[in-house]
PDB file of C-alpha atoms and ligand atoms in Angstrom:
ATOM      1  CA  MET A   1     -15.373  27.384 -13.391  1.00 87.00           C
ATOM      2  CA  HIS A   2     -15.292  23.911 -14.938  1.00 93.00           C
ATOM      3  CA  VAL A   3     -12.681  21.550 -13.518  1.00 96.00           C
ATOM      4  CA  ILE A   4     -11.754  17.885 -14.003  1.00 98.00           C
ATOM      5  CA  LEU A   5      -9.867  15.834 -11.407  1.00 98.00           C
ATOM      6  CA  LEU A   6      -7.799  13.206 -13.227  1.00 98.00           C
ATOM      7  CA  GLY A   7      -5.540  10.592 -11.673  1.00 98.00           C
ATOM      8  CA  PRO A   8      -5.135   6.943 -10.756  1.00 98.00           C
ATOM      9  CA  PRO A   9      -7.336   5.173  -8.214  1.00 98.00           C
ATOM     10  CA  GLY A  10      -6.484   6.287  -4.721  1.00 98.00           C
ATOM     11  CA  ALA A  11      -4.598   9.407  -5.768  1.00 98.00           C
ATOM     12  CA  GLY A  12      -7.034  11.537  -3.740  1.00 98.00           C
ATOM     13  CA  LYS A  13      -9.503  12.732  -6.401  1.00 98.00           C
ATOM     14  CA  GLY A  14     -12.548  12.397  -4.122  1.00 98.00           C
ATOM     15  CA  THR A  15     -10.791  13.943  -1.143  1.00 98.00           C
ATOM     16  CA  GLN A  16      -9.458  16.907  -3.108  1.00 98.00           C
ATOM     17  CA  ALA A  17     -12.719  17.323  -5.043  1.00 97.00           C
ATOM     18  CA  GLU A  18     -14.658  17.896  -1.810  1.00 97.00           C
ATOM     19  CA  LEU A  19     -12.246  20.522  -0.605  1.00 97.00           C
ATOM     20  CA  LEU A  20     -12.009  22.296  -3.938  1.00 96.00           C
ATOM     21  CA  ALA A  21     -15.767  22.264  -4.523  1.00 95.00           C
ATOM     22  CA  ALA A  22     -16.310  23.845  -1.111  1.00 93.00           C
ATOM     23  CA  ALA A  23     -13.588  26.450  -1.682  1.00 92.00           C
ATOM     24  CA  ASN A  24     -14.960  27.495  -5.095  1.00 90.00           C
ATOM     25  CA  ASP A  25     -18.675  26.843  -4.773  1.00 90.00           C
ATOM     26  CA  LEU A  26     -18.648  24.179  -7.458  1.00 93.00           C
ATOM     27  CA  VAL A  27     -21.066  21.279  -7.977  1.00 93.00           C
ATOM     28  CA  HIS A  28     -19.067  18.084  -7.283  1.00 95.00           C
ATOM     29  CA  LEU A  29     -19.983  15.223  -9.627  1.00 96.00           C
ATOM     30  CA  SER A  30     -18.327  11.888  -8.884  1.00 97.00           C
ATOM     31  CA  THR A  31     -19.267   9.156 -11.315  1.00 98.00           C
ATOM     32  CA  GLY A  32     -17.961   6.551  -8.852  1.00 98.00           C
ATOM     33  CA  ASP A  33     -20.289   7.883  -6.125  1.00 97.00           C
ATOM     34  CA  LEU A  34     -23.235   8.120  -8.518  1.00 97.00           C
ATOM     35  CA  LEU A  35     -22.625   4.514  -9.643  1.00 98.00           C
ATOM     36  CA  ARG A  36     -22.260   3.231  -6.067  1.00 98.00           C
ATOM     37  CA  THR A  37     -25.555   4.963  -5.182  1.00 97.00           C
ATOM     38  CA  ALA A  38     -27.271   3.283  -8.123  1.00 97.00           C
ATOM     39  CA  VAL A  39     -25.835  -0.092  -7.067  1.00 98.00           C
ATOM     40  CA  SER A  40     -27.020   0.374  -3.472  1.00 98.00           C
ATOM     41  CA  ALA A  41     -30.478   1.477  -4.647  1.00 98.00           C
ATOM     42  CA  GLY A  42     -30.685  -1.640  -6.860  1.00 98.00           C
ATOM     43  CA  THR A  43     -31.666   0.366  -9.921  1.00 97.00           C
ATOM     44  CA  GLU A  44     -31.492  -1.272 -13.387  1.00 97.00           C
ATOM     45  CA  LEU A  45     -28.479   0.849 -14.224  1.00 97.00           C
ATOM     46  CA  GLY A  46     -26.815  -0.122 -10.922  1.00 97.00           C
ATOM     47  CA  LEU A  47     -27.372  -3.812 -11.616  1.00 98.00           C
ATOM     48  CA  GLN A  48     -25.796  -3.400 -15.084  1.00 98.00           C
ATOM     49  CA  ALA A  49     -22.812  -1.520 -13.663  1.00 98.00           C
ATOM     50  CA  LYS A  50     -22.040  -3.726 -10.671  1.00 98.00           C
ATOM     51  CA  GLY A  51     -20.045  -6.478 -12.353  1.00 98.00           C
ATOM     52  CA  ALA A  52     -17.556  -4.117 -14.011  1.00 98.00           C
ATOM     53  CA  MET A  53     -17.120  -2.171 -10.774  1.00 98.00           C
ATOM     54  CA  ASP A  54     -16.458  -5.332  -8.766  1.00 98.00           C
ATOM     55  CA  ARG A  55     -13.771  -6.346 -11.271  1.00 98.00           C
ATOM     56  CA  GLY A  56     -12.230  -2.860 -11.393  1.00 98.00           C
ATOM     57  CA  GLU A  57     -13.120  -2.390 -15.036  1.00 98.00           C
ATOM     58  CA  LEU A  58     -14.800   0.633 -16.606  1.00 98.00           C
ATOM     59  CA  VAL A  59     -18.561   0.637 -16.680  1.00 98.00           C
ATOM     60  CA  PRO A  60     -19.808   0.985 -20.321  1.00 98.00           C
ATOM     61  CA  ASP A  61     -19.812   4.597 -21.538  1.00 98.00           C
ATOM     62  CA  ALA A  62     -23.539   4.522 -22.320  1.00 97.00           C
ATOM     63  CA  LEU A  63     -24.437   3.802 -18.694  1.00 97.00           C
ATOM     64  CA  VAL A  64     -22.100   6.467 -17.317  1.00 97.00           C
ATOM     65  CA  LEU A  65     -23.349   9.090 -19.806  1.00 96.00           C
ATOM     66  CA  ALA A  66     -26.986   8.211 -18.949  1.00 95.00           C
ATOM     67  CA  LEU A  67     -26.232   8.713 -15.282  1.00 93.00           C
ATOM     68  CA  LEU A  68     -24.603  12.121 -15.879  1.00 93.00           C
ATOM     69  CA  ALA A  69     -27.165  13.354 -18.405  1.00 90.00           C
ATOM     70  CA  GLU A  70     -29.762  14.463 -15.872  1.00 80.00           C
ATOM     71  CA  ARG A  71     -27.137  16.183 -13.728  1.00 87.00           C
ATOM     72  CA  PHE A  72     -25.796  18.085 -16.696  1.00 85.00           C
ATOM     73  CA  ASP A  73     -29.262  18.962 -17.966  1.00 82.00           C
ATOM     74  CA  GLY A  74     -30.209  20.358 -14.558  1.00 77.00           C
ATOM     75  CA  ALA A  75     -27.160  22.676 -14.614  1.00 75.00           C
ATOM     76  CA  GLY A  76     -27.545  26.242 -15.867  1.00 71.00           C
ATOM     77  CA  PRO A  77     -25.051  27.773 -18.298  1.00 67.00           C
ATOM     78  CA  ASP A  78     -23.159  29.408 -15.433  1.00 79.00           C
ATOM     79  CA  THR A  79     -23.152  26.437 -13.051  1.00 83.00           C
ATOM     80  CA  GLY A  80     -19.560  25.664 -12.055  1.00 90.00           C
ATOM     81  CA  PHE A  81     -18.811  21.983 -11.759  1.00 93.00           C
ATOM     82  CA  LEU A  82     -16.015  19.716 -10.742  1.00 96.00           C
ATOM     83  CA  LEU A  83     -15.882  16.310 -12.374  1.00 97.00           C
ATOM     84  CA  ASP A  84     -14.283  13.549 -10.298  1.00 98.00           C
ATOM     85  CA  GLY A  85     -13.643  10.283 -12.152  1.00 98.00           C
ATOM     86  CA  PHE A  86     -15.035  11.463 -15.448  1.00 98.00           C
ATOM     87  CA  PRO A  87     -14.013  11.451 -18.264  1.00 98.00           C
ATOM     88  CA  ARG A  88     -12.268   8.091 -17.973  1.00 98.00           C
ATOM     89  CA  ASN A  89     -11.351   7.513 -21.614  1.00 98.00           C
ATOM     90  CA  VAL A  90     -11.096   9.472 -24.828  1.00 98.00           C
ATOM     91  CA  SER A  91     -14.652   8.716 -25.979  1.00 98.00           C
ATOM     92  CA  GLN A  92     -16.019  10.128 -22.679  1.00 98.00           C
ATOM     93  CA  ALA A  93     -13.842  13.222 -23.182  1.00 97.00           C
ATOM     94  CA  GLU A  94     -15.260  13.626 -26.686  1.00 97.00           C
ATOM     95  CA  ALA A  95     -18.813  13.299 -25.315  1.00 96.00           C
ATOM     96  CA  LEU A  96     -18.039  16.013 -22.733  1.00 95.00           C
ATOM     97  CA  GLY A  97     -16.622  18.290 -25.433  1.00 94.00           C
ATOM     98  CA  GLN A  98     -19.767  17.797 -27.545  1.00 93.00           C
ATOM     99  CA  LYS A  99     -22.023  18.564 -24.605  1.00 90.00           C
ATOM    100  CA  PHE A 100     -20.336  21.760 -23.388  1.00 88.00           C
ATOM    101  CA  GLY A 101     -18.019  22.807 -26.198  1.00 88.00           C
ATOM    102  CA  GLU A 102     -14.326  22.038 -26.641  1.00 85.00           C
ATOM    103  CA  ASP A 103     -13.218  25.041 -24.586  1.00 90.00           C
ATOM    104  CA  ALA A 104     -15.573  24.574 -21.595  1.00 91.00           C
ATOM    105  CA  ILE A 105     -13.018  22.869 -19.349  1.00 94.00           C
ATOM    106  CA  GLU A 106     -10.620  25.420 -17.841  1.00 95.00           C
ATOM    107  CA  HIS A 107      -8.503  23.167 -15.573  1.00 96.00           C
ATOM    108  CA  VAL A 108      -7.633  19.478 -15.494  1.00 97.00           C
ATOM    109  CA  VAL A 109      -5.989  18.768 -12.147  1.00 98.00           C
ATOM    110  CA  HIS A 110      -3.778  15.731 -12.643  1.00 98.00           C
ATOM    111  CA  LEU A 111      -2.948  14.102  -9.304  1.00 98.00           C
ATOM    112  CA  GLN A 112       0.226  12.054  -9.518  1.00 98.00           C
ATOM    113  CA  LEU A 113       1.088   9.289  -7.046  1.00 98.00           C
ATOM    114  CA  ASP A 114       3.141   6.088  -7.254  1.00 98.00           C
ATOM    115  CA  ASP A 115       1.607   2.643  -7.110  1.00 98.00           C
ATOM    116  CA  GLU A 116       3.139   1.725  -3.752  1.00 98.00           C
ATOM    117  CA  GLU A 117       1.501   4.700  -1.992  1.00 98.00           C
ATOM    118  CA  ILE A 118      -1.736   4.076  -3.880  1.00 98.00           C
ATOM    119  CA  LEU A 119      -1.887   0.497  -2.616  1.00 98.00           C
ATOM    120  CA  ARG A 120      -1.086   1.607   0.891  1.00 98.00           C
ATOM    121  CA  ARG A 121      -3.884   4.202   0.925  1.00 98.00           C
ATOM    122  CA  LEU A 122      -6.510   1.992  -0.677  1.00 98.00           C
ATOM    123  CA  LEU A 123      -5.788  -1.111   1.427  1.00 98.00           C
ATOM    124  CA  ALA A 124      -6.075   1.129   4.515  1.00 98.00           C
ATOM    125  CA  ARG A 125      -9.423   2.444   3.283  1.00 98.00           C
ATOM    126  CA  GLY A 126     -10.923  -0.990   2.494  1.00 97.00           C
ATOM    127  CA  ARG A 127     -13.807  -0.053   0.175  1.00 97.00           C
ATOM    128  CA  GLU A 128     -15.509  -3.075  -1.487  1.00 95.00           C
ATOM    129  CA  ASP A 129     -13.268  -2.692  -4.583  1.00 97.00           C
ATOM    130  CA  ASP A 130     -10.105  -2.088  -2.505  1.00 98.00           C
ATOM    131  CA  ASP A 131      -8.971  -5.719  -2.693  1.00 97.00           C
ATOM    132  CA  GLU A 132      -5.329  -5.964  -3.856  1.00 97.00           C
ATOM    133  CA  ALA A 133      -6.064  -7.866  -7.099  1.00 98.00           C
ATOM    134  CA  VAL A 134      -8.893  -5.470  -7.996  1.00 98.00           C
ATOM    135  CA  ILE A 135      -6.715  -2.455  -7.208  1.00 98.00           C
ATOM    136  CA  ARG A 136      -4.035  -3.785  -9.559  1.00 98.00           C
ATOM    137  CA  ASN A 137      -6.676  -4.224 -12.270  1.00 98.00           C
ATOM    138  CA  ARG A 138      -7.926  -0.668 -11.683  1.00 98.00           C
ATOM    139  CA  LEU A 139      -4.323   0.566 -12.096  1.00 98.00           C
ATOM    140  CA  ASN A 140      -3.980  -1.320 -15.375  1.00 98.00           C
ATOM    141  CA  VAL A 141      -7.251   0.083 -16.631  1.00 98.00           C
ATOM    142  CA  TYR A 142      -6.094   3.534 -15.655  1.00 98.00           C
ATOM    143  CA  ARG A 143      -2.812   3.103 -17.586  1.00 98.00           C
ATOM    144  CA  ASN A 144      -4.480   1.648 -20.694  1.00 98.00           C
ATOM    145  CA  GLU A 145      -7.707   3.593 -20.962  1.00 98.00           C
ATOM    146  CA  THR A 146      -7.559   6.747 -18.823  1.00 98.00           C
ATOM    147  CA  SER A 147      -3.933   7.930 -18.937  1.00 98.00           C
ATOM    148  CA  PRO A 148      -4.144   8.933 -22.668  1.00 98.00           C
ATOM    149  CA  LEU A 149      -6.262  11.815 -21.357  1.00 98.00           C
ATOM    150  CA  VAL A 150      -3.143  13.376 -19.822  1.00 98.00           C
ATOM    151  CA  GLU A 151      -1.804  14.044 -23.320  1.00 98.00           C
ATOM    152  CA  TRP A 152      -5.324  14.858 -24.582  1.00 97.00           C
ATOM    153  CA  TYR A 153      -5.652  17.745 -22.098  1.00 97.00           C
ATOM    154  CA  ARG A 154      -1.979  18.740 -22.241  1.00 97.00           C
ATOM    155  CA  THR A 155      -2.394  19.525 -25.897  1.00 97.00           C
ATOM    156  CA  ARG A 156      -5.414  21.664 -24.986  1.00 95.00           C
ATOM    157  CA  SER A 157      -3.262  23.618 -22.486  1.00 95.00           C
ATOM    158  CA  VAL A 158      -5.474  22.935 -19.473  1.00 96.00           C
ATOM    159  CA  LEU A 159      -3.415  20.301 -17.667  1.00 97.00           C
ATOM    160  CA  ARG A 160      -2.287  21.111 -14.079  1.00 97.00           C
ATOM    161  CA  PRO A 161       0.148  18.388 -12.844  1.00 98.00           C
ATOM    162  CA  ILE A 162       0.068  18.018  -9.060  1.00 98.00           C
ATOM    163  CA  ASP A 163       2.333  16.020  -6.746  1.00 98.00           C
ATOM    164  CA  ALA A 164      -0.232  14.084  -4.642  1.00 98.00           C
ATOM    165  CA  THR A 165       2.190  12.989  -1.904  1.00 98.00           C
ATOM    166  CA  GLY A 166       2.105  14.527   1.587  1.00 98.00           C
ATOM    167  CA  THR A 167      -0.851  15.501   3.691  1.00 98.00           C
ATOM    168  CA  ILE A 168      -4.341  16.221   2.385  1.00 98.00           C
ATOM    169  CA  GLU A 169      -3.814  19.917   3.255  1.00 98.00           C
ATOM    170  CA  ASP A 170      -0.455  20.061   1.400  1.00 98.00           C
ATOM    171  CA  VAL A 171      -2.053  18.620  -1.738  1.00 98.00           C
ATOM    172  CA  HIS A 172      -5.034  20.996  -1.452  1.00 98.00           C
ATOM    173  CA  ASP A 173      -2.647  24.009  -1.258  1.00 97.00           C
ATOM    174  CA  ARG A 174      -0.815  22.765  -4.395  1.00 97.00           C
ATOM    175  CA  VAL A 175      -4.112  22.384  -6.209  1.00 97.00           C
ATOM    176  CA  LEU A 176      -5.295  25.869  -5.265  1.00 96.00           C
ATOM    177  CA  ARG A 177      -1.967  27.395  -6.286  1.00 96.00           C
ATOM    178  CA  SER A 178      -2.054  25.625  -9.658  1.00 95.00           C
ATOM    179  CA  LEU A 179      -5.494  27.053 -10.369  1.00 92.00           C
ATOM    180  CA  THR A 180      -4.725  30.612  -9.408  1.00 86.00           C
ATOM    181  CA  ARG A 181      -1.413  30.625 -11.214  1.00 72.00           C
ATOM    182  CA  GLY A 182      -2.895  28.753 -14.112  1.00 56.00           C
ATOM    183  CA  THR A 183       0.182  26.492 -14.055  1.00 50.00           C
ATOM    184  CA  LYS A 184       0.355  24.632 -17.291  1.00 54.00           C
ATOM    185  CA  ALA A 185       2.157  21.444 -18.189  1.00 56.00           C
TER     186      ALA A 185
HETATM  187  P1  AP5 B 201     -14.100   5.750  -8.546  1.00 58.24           P
HETATM  188  O1  AP5 B 201     -15.022   5.831  -7.388  1.00 58.24           O
HETATM  189  O2  AP5 B 201     -13.917   6.944  -9.412  1.00 58.24           O
HETATM  190  O3  AP5 B 201     -12.770   5.132  -7.998  1.00 58.24           O
HETATM  191  P2  AP5 B 201     -11.242   5.352  -8.372  1.00 58.24           P
HETATM  192  O4  AP5 B 201     -10.917   6.160  -9.568  1.00 58.24           O
HETATM  193  O5  AP5 B 201     -10.659   3.984  -8.317  1.00 58.24           O
HETATM  194  O6  AP5 B 201     -10.757   6.280  -7.218  1.00 58.24           O
HETATM  195  P3  AP5 B 201     -10.895   6.102  -5.658  1.00 58.24           P
HETATM  196  O7  AP5 B 201     -12.244   6.543  -5.201  1.00 58.24           O
HETATM  197  O8  AP5 B 201     -10.440   4.746  -5.238  1.00 58.24           O
HETATM  198  O9  AP5 B 201      -9.753   7.074  -5.233  1.00 58.24           O
HETATM  199  P4  AP5 B 201      -9.618   8.667  -5.276  1.00 58.24           P
HETATM  200  O10 AP5 B 201      -8.612   9.098  -6.261  1.00 58.24           O
HETATM  201  O11 AP5 B 201     -10.968   9.328  -5.347  1.00 58.24           O
HETATM  202  O12 AP5 B 201      -8.989   8.868  -3.840  1.00 58.24           O
HETATM  203  P5  AP5 B 201      -9.694   9.181  -2.460  1.00 58.24           P
HETATM  204  O13 AP5 B 201      -9.820  10.656  -2.298  1.00 58.24           O
HETATM  205  O14 AP5 B 201     -10.917   8.334  -2.299  1.00 58.24           O
HETATM  206  O15 AP5 B 201     -14.588   4.540  -9.505  1.00 58.24           O
HETATM  207  C1  AP5 B 201     -14.912   3.247  -8.981  1.00 58.24           C
HETATM  208  C2  AP5 B 201     -15.395   2.382 -10.145  1.00 58.24           C
HETATM  209  O16 AP5 B 201     -16.562   2.967 -10.736  1.00 58.24           O
HETATM  210  C3  AP5 B 201     -14.406   2.219 -11.306  1.00 58.24           C
HETATM  211  O17 AP5 B 201     -13.481   1.169 -11.038  1.00 58.24           O
HETATM  212  C4  AP5 B 201     -15.335   1.915 -12.457  1.00 58.24           C
HETATM  213  O18 AP5 B 201     -15.799   0.583 -12.418  1.00 58.24           O
HETATM  214  C5  AP5 B 201     -16.529   2.806 -12.154  1.00 58.24           C
HETATM  215  N1  AP5 B 201     -16.461   4.165 -12.756  1.00 58.24           N
HETATM  216  C6  AP5 B 201     -16.381   5.351 -12.112  1.00 58.24           C
HETATM  217  N2  AP5 B 201     -16.373   6.346 -13.018  1.00 58.24           N
HETATM  218  C7  AP5 B 201     -16.444   5.808 -14.226  1.00 58.24           C
HETATM  219  C8  AP5 B 201     -16.434   6.342 -15.549  1.00 58.24           C
HETATM  220  N3  AP5 B 201     -16.386   7.679 -15.758  1.00 58.24           N
HETATM  221  N4  AP5 B 201     -16.535   5.479 -16.562  1.00 58.24           N
HETATM  222  C9  AP5 B 201     -16.606   4.146 -16.388  1.00 58.24           C
HETATM  223  N5  AP5 B 201     -16.590   3.540 -15.141  1.00 58.24           N
HETATM  224  C10 AP5 B 201     -16.510   4.408 -14.100  1.00 58.24           C
HETATM  225  O19 AP5 B 201      -8.546   8.672  -1.464  1.00 58.24           O
HETATM  226  C11 AP5 B 201      -8.277   7.312  -1.273  1.00 58.24           C
HETATM  227  C12 AP5 B 201      -7.913   7.048   0.193  1.00 58.24           C
HETATM  228  O20 AP5 B 201      -6.714   7.783   0.501  1.00 58.24           O
HETATM  229  C13 AP5 B 201      -8.977   7.577   1.153  1.00 58.24           C
HETATM  230  O21 AP5 B 201      -9.040   6.689   2.262  1.00 58.24           O
HETATM  231  C14 AP5 B 201      -8.442   8.932   1.603  1.00 58.24           C
HETATM  232  O22 AP5 B 201      -8.887   9.303   2.886  1.00 58.24           O
HETATM  233  C15 AP5 B 201      -6.936   8.727   1.544  1.00 58.24           C
HETATM  234  N6  AP5 B 201      -6.169   9.936   1.200  1.00 58.24           N
HETATM  235  C16 AP5 B 201      -6.530  10.877   0.305  1.00 58.24           C
HETATM  236  N7  AP5 B 201      -5.580  11.817   0.242  1.00 58.24           N
HETATM  237  C17 AP5 B 201      -4.585  11.427   1.113  1.00 58.24           C
HETATM  238  C18 AP5 B 201      -3.353  12.011   1.508  1.00 58.24           C
HETATM  239  N8  AP5 B 201      -2.877  13.141   0.979  1.00 58.24           N
HETATM  240  N9  AP5 B 201      -2.630  11.320   2.441  1.00 58.24           N
HETATM  241  C19 AP5 B 201      -3.058  10.175   2.983  1.00 58.24           C
HETATM  242  N10 AP5 B 201      -4.231   9.580   2.689  1.00 58.24           N
HETATM  243  C20 AP5 B 201      -4.994  10.206   1.765  1.00 58.24           C
END
């Protein structure tokens, strides 16, 4: 199974990705986690990515694709994966389609949450980029660059809209139900 988790910052992509990957034996690939690891390790790629991450902007596509390339190349044809935070714009979605084929993605789980609750959750978490001004910039970037993917995947009939309010367990149950029922937007 090949799944994408799509949604604004703080909607619960990472949290739900871990649960879903464990439930379905999928490889969980988070571009945010991969980038933060590169930054912590002080690699050349991490150094190039850090400024954009600190500002809440997207890291250039070439860096993100380079980071993912070795993970994708290490995957066999039957490896199931769950992409968390990728693709983040239409050109990344096109690159994914070219790599695996246009029909490779079976489900795009779209977590939906309002800005007020997003701010509450992220300010409570307090990651380095969870400063209020940076969160607002991440939300703007999501609206301008990432949200067109909702329509992109809706037209491909793989979009699964999910209400991301409530407890982590409630959201996980909704996600599982949407996959088994194949709920489409
Ligand atoms: P990334 O790491 O992907 O961050 P993000 O999209 O801003 O998402 P978050 O990790 O903040 O939130 P989430 O939706 O995963 O929610 P979570 O489960 O953590 O990206 C960071 C940066 O890297 C980007 O700004 C960009 O610079 C760069 N980047 C990454 N990918 C890129 C790409 N493909 N291209 C270019 N640049 C890229 O939950 C948030 C909090 O809420 C947690 O504390 C959690 O415990 C809590 N929570 C979760 N669910 C619930 C619930 N149901 N109830 C209460 N609390 C909950």
